[in-house]
mmCIF file of C-alpha atoms in Angstrom:
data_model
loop_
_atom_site.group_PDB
_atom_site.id
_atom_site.type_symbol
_atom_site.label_atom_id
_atom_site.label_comp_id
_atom_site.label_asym_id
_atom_site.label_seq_id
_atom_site.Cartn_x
_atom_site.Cartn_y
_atom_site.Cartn_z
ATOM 1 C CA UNK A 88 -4.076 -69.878 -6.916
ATOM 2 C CA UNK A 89 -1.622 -68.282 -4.486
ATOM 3 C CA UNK A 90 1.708 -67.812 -6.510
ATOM 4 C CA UNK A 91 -1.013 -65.735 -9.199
ATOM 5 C CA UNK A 92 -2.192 -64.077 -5.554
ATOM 6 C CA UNK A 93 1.347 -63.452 -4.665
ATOM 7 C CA UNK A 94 2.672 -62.648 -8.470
ATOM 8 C CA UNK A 95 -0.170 -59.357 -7.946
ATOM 9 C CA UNK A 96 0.712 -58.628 -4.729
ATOM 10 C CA UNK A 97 4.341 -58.451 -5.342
ATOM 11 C CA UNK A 98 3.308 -56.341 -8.540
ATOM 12 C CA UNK A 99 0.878 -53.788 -6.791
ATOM 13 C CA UNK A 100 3.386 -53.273 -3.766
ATOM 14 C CA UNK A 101 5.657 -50.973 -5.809
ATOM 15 C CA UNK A 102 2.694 -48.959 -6.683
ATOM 16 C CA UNK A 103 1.158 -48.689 -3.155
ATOM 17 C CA UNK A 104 5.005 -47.422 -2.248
ATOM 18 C CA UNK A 105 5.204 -45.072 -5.302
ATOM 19 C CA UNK A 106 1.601 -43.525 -3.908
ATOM 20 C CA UNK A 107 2.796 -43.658 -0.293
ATOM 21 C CA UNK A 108 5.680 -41.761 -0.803
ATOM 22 C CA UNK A 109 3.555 -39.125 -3.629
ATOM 23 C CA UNK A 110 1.304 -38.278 -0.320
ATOM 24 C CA UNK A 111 4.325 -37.962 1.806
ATOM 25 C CA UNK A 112 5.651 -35.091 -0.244
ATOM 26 C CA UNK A 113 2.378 -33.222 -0.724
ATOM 27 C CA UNK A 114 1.827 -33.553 2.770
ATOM 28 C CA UNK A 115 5.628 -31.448 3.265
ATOM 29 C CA UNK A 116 4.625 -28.790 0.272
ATOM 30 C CA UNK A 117 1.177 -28.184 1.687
ATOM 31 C CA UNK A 118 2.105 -27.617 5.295
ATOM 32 C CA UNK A 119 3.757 -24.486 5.085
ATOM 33 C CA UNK A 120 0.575 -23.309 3.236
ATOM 34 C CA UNK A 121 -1.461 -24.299 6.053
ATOM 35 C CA UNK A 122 0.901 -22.716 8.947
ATOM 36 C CA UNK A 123 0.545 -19.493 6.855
ATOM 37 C CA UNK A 124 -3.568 -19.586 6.110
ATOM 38 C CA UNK A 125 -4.528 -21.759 9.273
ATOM 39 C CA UNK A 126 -1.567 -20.369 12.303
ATOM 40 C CA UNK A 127 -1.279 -17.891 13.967
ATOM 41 C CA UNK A 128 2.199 -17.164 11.666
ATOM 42 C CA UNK A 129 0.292 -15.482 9.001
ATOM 43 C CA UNK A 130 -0.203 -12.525 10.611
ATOM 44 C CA UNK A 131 3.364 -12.146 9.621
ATOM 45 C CA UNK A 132 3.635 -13.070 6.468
ATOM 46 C CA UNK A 133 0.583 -11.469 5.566
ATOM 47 C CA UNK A 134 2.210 -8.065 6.861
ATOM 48 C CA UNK A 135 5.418 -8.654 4.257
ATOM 49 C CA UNK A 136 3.161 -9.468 1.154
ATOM 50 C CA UNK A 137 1.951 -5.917 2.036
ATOM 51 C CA UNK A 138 5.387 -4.415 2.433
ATOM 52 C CA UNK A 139 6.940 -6.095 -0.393
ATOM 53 C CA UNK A 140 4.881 -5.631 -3.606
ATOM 54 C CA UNK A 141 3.576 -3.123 -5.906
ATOM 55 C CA UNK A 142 2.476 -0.051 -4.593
ATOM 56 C CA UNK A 143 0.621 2.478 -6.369
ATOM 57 C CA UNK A 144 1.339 6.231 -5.895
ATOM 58 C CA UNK A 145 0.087 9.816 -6.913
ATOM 59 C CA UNK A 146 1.974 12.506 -8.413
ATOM 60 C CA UNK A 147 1.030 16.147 -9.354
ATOM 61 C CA UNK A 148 1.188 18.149 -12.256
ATOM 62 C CA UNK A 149 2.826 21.873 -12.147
ATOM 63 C CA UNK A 150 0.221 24.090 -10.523
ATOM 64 C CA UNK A 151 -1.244 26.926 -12.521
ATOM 65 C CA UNK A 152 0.245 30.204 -12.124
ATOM 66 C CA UNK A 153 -2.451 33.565 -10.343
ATOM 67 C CA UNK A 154 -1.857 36.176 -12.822
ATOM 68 C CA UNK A 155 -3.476 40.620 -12.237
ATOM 69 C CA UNK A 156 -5.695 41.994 -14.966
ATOM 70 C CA UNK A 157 -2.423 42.716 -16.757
ATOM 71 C CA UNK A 158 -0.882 39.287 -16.821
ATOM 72 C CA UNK A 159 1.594 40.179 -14.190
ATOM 73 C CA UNK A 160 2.533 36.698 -12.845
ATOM 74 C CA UNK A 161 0.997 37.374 -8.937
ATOM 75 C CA UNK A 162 2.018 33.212 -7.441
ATOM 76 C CA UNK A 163 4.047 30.779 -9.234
ATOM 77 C CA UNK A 164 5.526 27.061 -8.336
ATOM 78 C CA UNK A 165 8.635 26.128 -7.965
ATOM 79 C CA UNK A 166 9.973 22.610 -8.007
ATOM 80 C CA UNK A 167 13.152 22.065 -5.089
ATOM 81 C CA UNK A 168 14.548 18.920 -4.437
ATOM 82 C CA UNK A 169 16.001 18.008 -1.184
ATOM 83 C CA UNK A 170 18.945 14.680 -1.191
ATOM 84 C CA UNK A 171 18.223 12.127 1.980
ATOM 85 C CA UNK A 172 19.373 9.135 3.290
ATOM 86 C CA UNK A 173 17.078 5.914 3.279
ATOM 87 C CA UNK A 174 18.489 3.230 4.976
ATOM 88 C CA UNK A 175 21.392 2.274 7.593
ATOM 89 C CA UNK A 176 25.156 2.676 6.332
ATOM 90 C CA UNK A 177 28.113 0.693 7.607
ATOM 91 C CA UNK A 178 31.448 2.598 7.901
ATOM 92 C CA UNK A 179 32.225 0.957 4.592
ATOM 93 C CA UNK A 180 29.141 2.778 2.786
ATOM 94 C CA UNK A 181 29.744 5.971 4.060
ATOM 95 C CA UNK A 182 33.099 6.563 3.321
ATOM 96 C CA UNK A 183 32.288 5.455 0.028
ATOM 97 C CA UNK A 184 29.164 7.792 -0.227
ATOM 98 C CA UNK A 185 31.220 10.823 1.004
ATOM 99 C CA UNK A 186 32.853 10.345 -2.049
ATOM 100 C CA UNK A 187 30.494 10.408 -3.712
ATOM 101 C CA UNK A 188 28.942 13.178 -2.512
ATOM 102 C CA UNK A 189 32.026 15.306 -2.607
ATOM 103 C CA UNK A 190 31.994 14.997 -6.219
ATOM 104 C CA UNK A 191 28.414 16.306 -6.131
ATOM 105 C CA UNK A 192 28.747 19.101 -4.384
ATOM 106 C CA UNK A 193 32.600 19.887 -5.532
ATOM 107 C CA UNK A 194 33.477 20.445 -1.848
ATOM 108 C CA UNK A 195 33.345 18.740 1.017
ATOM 109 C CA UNK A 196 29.577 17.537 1.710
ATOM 110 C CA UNK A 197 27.170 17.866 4.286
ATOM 111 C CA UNK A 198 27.309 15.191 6.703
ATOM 112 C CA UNK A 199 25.418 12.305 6.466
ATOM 113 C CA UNK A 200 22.874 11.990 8.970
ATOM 114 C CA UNK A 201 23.358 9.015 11.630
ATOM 115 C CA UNK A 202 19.766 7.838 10.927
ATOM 116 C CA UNK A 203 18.163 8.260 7.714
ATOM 117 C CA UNK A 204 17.298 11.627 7.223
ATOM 118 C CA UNK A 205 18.284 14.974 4.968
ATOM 119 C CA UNK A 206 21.503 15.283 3.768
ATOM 120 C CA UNK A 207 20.444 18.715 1.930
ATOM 121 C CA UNK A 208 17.828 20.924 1.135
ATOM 122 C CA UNK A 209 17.389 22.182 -2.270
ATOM 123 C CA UNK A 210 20.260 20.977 -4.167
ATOM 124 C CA UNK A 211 21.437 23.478 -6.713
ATOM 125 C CA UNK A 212 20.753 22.631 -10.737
ATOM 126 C CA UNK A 213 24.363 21.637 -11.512
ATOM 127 C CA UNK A 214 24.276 19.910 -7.915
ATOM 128 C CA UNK A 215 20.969 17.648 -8.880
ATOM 129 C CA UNK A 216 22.429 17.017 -12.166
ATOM 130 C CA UNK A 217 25.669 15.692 -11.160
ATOM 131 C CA UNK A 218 23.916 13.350 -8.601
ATOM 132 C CA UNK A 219 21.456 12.287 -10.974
ATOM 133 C CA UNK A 220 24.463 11.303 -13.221
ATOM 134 C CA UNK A 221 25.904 8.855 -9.912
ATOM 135 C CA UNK A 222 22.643 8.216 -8.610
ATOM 136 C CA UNK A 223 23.195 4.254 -9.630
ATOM 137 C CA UNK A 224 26.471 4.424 -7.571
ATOM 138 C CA UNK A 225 24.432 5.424 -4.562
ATOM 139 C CA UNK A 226 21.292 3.388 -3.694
ATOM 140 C CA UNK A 227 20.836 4.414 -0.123
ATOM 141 C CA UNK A 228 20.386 8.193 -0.861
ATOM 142 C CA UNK A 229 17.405 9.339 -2.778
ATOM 143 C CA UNK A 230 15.502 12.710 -3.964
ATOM 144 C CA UNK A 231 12.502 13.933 -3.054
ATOM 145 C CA UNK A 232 10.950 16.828 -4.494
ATOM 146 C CA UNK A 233 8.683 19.206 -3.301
ATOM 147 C CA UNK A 234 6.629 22.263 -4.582
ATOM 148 C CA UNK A 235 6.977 25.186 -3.332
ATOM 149 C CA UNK A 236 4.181 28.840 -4.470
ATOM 150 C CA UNK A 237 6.860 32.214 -4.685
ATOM 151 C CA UNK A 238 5.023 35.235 -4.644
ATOM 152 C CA UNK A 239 4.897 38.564 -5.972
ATOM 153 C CA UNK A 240 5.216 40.044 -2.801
ATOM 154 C CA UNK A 241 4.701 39.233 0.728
ATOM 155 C CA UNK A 242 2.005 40.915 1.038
ATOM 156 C CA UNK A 243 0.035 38.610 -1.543
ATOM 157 C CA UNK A 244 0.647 35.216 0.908
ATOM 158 C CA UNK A 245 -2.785 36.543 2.529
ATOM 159 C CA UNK A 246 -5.077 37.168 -0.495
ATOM 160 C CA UNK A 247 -3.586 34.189 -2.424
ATOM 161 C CA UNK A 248 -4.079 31.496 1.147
ATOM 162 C CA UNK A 249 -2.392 28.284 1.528
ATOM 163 C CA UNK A 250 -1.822 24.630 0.281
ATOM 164 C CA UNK A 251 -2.912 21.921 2.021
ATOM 165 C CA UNK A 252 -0.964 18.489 1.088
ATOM 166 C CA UNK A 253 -2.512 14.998 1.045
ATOM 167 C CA UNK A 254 -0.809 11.922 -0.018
ATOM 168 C CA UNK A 255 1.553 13.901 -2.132
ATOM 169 C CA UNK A 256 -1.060 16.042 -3.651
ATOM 170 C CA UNK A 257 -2.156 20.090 -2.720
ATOM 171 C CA UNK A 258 -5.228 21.097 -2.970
ATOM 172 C CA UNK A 259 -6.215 24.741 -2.012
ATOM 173 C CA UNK A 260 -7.431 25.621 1.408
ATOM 174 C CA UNK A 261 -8.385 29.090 1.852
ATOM 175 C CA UNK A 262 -7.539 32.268 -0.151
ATOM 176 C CA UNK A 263 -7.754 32.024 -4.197
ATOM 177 C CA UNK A 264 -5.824 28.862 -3.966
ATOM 178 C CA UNK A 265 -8.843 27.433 -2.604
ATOM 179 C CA UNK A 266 -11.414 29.506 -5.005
ATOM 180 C CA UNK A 267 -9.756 28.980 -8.092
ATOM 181 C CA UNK A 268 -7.935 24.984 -6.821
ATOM 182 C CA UNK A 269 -10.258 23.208 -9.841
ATOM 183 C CA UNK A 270 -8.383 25.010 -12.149
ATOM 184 C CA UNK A 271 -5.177 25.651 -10.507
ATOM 185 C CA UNK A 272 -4.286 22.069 -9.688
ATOM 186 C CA UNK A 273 -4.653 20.438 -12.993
ATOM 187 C CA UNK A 274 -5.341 16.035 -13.000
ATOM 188 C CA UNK A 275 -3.415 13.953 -10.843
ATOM 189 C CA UNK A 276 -1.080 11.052 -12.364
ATOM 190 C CA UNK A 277 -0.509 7.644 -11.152
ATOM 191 C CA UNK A 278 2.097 5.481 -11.054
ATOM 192 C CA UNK A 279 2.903 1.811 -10.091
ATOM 193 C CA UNK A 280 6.432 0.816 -8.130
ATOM 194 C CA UNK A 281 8.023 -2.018 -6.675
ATOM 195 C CA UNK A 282 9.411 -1.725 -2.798
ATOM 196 C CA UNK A 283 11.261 -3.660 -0.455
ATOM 197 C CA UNK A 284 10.179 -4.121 2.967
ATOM 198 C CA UNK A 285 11.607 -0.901 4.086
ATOM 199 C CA UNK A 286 9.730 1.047 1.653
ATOM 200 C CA UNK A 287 12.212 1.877 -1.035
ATOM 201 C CA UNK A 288 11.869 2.045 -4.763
ATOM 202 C CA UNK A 289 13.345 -1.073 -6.431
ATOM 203 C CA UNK A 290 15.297 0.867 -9.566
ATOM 204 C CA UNK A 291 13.976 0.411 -13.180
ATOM 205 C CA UNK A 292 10.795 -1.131 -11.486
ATOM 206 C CA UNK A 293 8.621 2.661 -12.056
ATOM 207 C CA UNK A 294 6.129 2.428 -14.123
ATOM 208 C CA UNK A 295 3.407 5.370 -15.087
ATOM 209 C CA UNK A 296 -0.176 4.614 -15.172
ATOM 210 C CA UNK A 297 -1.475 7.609 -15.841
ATOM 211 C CA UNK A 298 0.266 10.971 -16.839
ATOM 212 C CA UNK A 299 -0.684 14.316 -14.988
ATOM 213 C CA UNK A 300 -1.941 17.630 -16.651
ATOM 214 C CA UNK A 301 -0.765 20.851 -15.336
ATOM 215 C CA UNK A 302 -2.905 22.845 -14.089
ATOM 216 C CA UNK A 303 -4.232 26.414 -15.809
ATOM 217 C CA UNK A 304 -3.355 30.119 -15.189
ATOM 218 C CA UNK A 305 -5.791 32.035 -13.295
ATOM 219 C CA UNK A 306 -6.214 36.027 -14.709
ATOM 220 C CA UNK A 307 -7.736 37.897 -11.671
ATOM 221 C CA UNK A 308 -9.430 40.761 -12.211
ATOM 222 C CA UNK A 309 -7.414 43.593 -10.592
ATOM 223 C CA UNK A 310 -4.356 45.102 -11.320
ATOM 224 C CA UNK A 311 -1.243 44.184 -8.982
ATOM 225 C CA UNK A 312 -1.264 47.432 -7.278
ATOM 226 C CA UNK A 313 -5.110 47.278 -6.691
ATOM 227 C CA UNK A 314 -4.690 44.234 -4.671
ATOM 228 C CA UNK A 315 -1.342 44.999 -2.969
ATOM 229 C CA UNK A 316 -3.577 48.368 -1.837
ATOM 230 C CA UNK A 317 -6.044 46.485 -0.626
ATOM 231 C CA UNK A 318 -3.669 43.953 1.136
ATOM 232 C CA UNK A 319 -2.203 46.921 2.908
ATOM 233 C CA UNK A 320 -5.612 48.067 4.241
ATOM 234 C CA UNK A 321 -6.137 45.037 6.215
ATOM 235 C CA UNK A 322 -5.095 45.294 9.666
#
């Protein structure tokens, strides 16, 4: 009766080792799980899930044009785009990005900026196409465009008001930008991107959700002179 006792116990003690050592290495996987639900830890890494991820953004279509009676084209958009620097750059990088940018601008470049910041203000067409063209070459410089309302004359920044920008997107807020802003701004578009923790577009990773509509013309009801008349009337 004891060698069968010992034959099972000397066949069961590989097993309880086998299980021993199966709860010894979930025990290793799982703590790092609790330190980051249970610790105090998780603050932290629940800050860089949020700063590394997907992030969903808003972008504009072209905003409708203010036309007189006529059709004379009274406020129009136009789109600039301005180069900056995103990140830190060794003395390495930005030797190599003067370069680069010397090409661009087929002369020597602005400086770049000790901090990120702008390099330029609205680069030139052949200027934006040549960087777009070396773009890959240079991941710590991006574009950013803006929208900017030209108008008539001067005297029509009163009548026509002002813009007021909100997460990327202006809406009118006085003047007939704000009368007419259903019309004028058109839908908004959304698009999904993946950042780093520093908040910079991971290339090829820019994906559209939904696409924009412009917005529509707007025909007033006086003539160009009319209004500029009246805009000279008030004091």
């Amino acid at each position: 009766m004891n060698d069968a006792t010992d034959r099972v116990d000397g066949e069961l003690l590989p097993a309880r080792w086998l299980i021993a050592g199966l709860l010894f290495w979930t025990l290793l996987l799982t703590l790092p799980l609790l330190n980051f639900t249970v610790y105090p830890a998780r603050g932290k890494y629940l800050l860089m899930s949020k700063e590394i991820g997907w992030k969903i953004g808003y972008f504009q279509g072209a905003r409708g044009r203010i036309l007189d009676r006529d059709g004379q084209i009274l406020v129009w958009s136009e789109r600039q785009f301005d180069l900056e620097s995103i990140s830190p750059l060794s003395p390495a990088r930005r030797e190599a990005l003067t370069q680069i940018l010397q090409t661009v601008f087929l002369r020597p470049p602005p400086p770049l900026p000790d901090r990120p910041g702008t390099i330029c203000r609205n680069l030139e067409p052949d200027q934006l196409h040549r960087f777009i063209y070396l773009m890959n070459q240079a991941p710590e410089l991006h574009l950013s465009a803006r929208s900017i309302r030209r108008y008539l004359s001067p005297e029509l920044i009163g009548p026509a008001g002002e813009l007021k920008v909100k997460r990327g997107i202006a809406n009118g807020n006085s003047g007939w930008e704000e009368r007419y802003d259903r019309r004028l701004r058109g839908r908004t578009g959304f698009f999904t991107v993946m950042t780093d923790r520093h908040g910079n577009w991971i290339p090829v990773t820019w994906k559209r959700l939904k696409a924009p509509l412009p917005g529509q013309d707007v025909v007033l009801e006086l003539s160009a002179e009319e209004i500029l008349r009246q805009a000279r009337k008030k004091p």
